[in-house]
Every structure is written in C-alpha cells, then in structure tokens.
Coordinates of C-alpha atoms in Angstrom, one line a residue:
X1 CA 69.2 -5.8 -32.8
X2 CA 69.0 -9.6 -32.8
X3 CA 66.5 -11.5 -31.6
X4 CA 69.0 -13.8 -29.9
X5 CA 70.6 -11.6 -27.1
X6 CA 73.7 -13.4 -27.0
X7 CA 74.2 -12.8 -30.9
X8 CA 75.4 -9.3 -30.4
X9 CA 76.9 -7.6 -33.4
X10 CA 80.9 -7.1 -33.2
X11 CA 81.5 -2.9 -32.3
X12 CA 82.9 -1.8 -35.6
X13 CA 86.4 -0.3 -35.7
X14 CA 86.4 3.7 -36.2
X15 CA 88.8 6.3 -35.5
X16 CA 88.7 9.5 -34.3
X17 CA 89.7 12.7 -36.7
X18 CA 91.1 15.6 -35.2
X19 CA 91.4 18.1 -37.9
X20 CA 93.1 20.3 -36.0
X21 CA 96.0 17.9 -34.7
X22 CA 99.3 19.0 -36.7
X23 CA 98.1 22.8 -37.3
X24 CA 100.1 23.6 -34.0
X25 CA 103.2 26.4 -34.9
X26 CA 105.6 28.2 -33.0
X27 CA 107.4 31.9 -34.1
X28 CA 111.2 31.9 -32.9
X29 CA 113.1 35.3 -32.5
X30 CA 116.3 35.1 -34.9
X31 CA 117.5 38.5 -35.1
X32 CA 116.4 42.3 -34.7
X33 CA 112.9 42.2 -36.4
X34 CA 113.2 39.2 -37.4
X35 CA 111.5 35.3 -36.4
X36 CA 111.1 32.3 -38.1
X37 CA 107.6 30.4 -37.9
X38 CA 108.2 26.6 -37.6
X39 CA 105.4 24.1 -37.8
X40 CA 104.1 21.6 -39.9
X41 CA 101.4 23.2 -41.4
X42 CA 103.6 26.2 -42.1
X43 CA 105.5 24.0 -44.1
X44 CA 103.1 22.6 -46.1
X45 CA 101.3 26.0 -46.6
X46 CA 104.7 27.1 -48.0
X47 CA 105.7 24.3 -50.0
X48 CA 102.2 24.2 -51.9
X49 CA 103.1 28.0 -53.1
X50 CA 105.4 29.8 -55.2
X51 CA 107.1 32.0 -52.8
X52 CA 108.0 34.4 -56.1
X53 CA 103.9 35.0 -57.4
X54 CA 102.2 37.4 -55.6
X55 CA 99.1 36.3 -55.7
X56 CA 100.3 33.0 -53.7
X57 CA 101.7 35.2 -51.5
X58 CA 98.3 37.4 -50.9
X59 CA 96.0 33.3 -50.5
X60 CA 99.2 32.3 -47.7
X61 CA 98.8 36.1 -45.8
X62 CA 95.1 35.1 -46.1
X63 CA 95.5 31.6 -44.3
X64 CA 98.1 32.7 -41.9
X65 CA 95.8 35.5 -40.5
X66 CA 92.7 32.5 -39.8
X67 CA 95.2 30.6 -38.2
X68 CA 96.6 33.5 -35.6

C-alpha cells in the first residue's frame, strides 16, 4: 500500500486455468456393439500411444477408467 491514496498500484493481469476445460468426450453408437469415443482429450490420449504395445494400451485403459 502507498502512502499516497491516489497512487494505487495497476491490478495485474491473470487468467484463470481450468484444467478440466477440453477433457469433455462423447461415445457414439456405430454399429451392433460397437461406439466410437470422440473428444479432444481422447485424441490426444491416443495419439501420444502406440495403439500396437500392450503396455500403452494397459496406461490408456488406466486413464480412460479415471476419466468415466
């Protein structure tokens, strides 16, 4: 604080982080037994991964079951 009241200090830009914004995902039905999970975060997951190593595949089951 200033000792000159009218001296005030500028409010300093911030934003506000939402960790959660972007996680959002939806499952469509595409055939008998079948859906496809669309979202952004899906797609990252996903693309971060070698679909063909199990163990990716194990970490992703992992991530998808805290997300759901």
């Amino acid at each position: 604080m200033h000792a000159d009241p009218g001296l005030e200090e500028p409010l300093a830009e911030h934003r506000v982080f939402r960790p959660a914004a972007g996680r959002g995902f939806s499952v469509e039905r595409v055939g008998d037994g079948a859906f496809r999970v669309v979202g952004r975060a899906v797609e990252r997951l996903l693309a971060r991964h070698d679909l063909d190593n199990d163990e990716a595949l194990t970490y992703i089951e992992g991530a998808w079951r805290a997300w759901v």
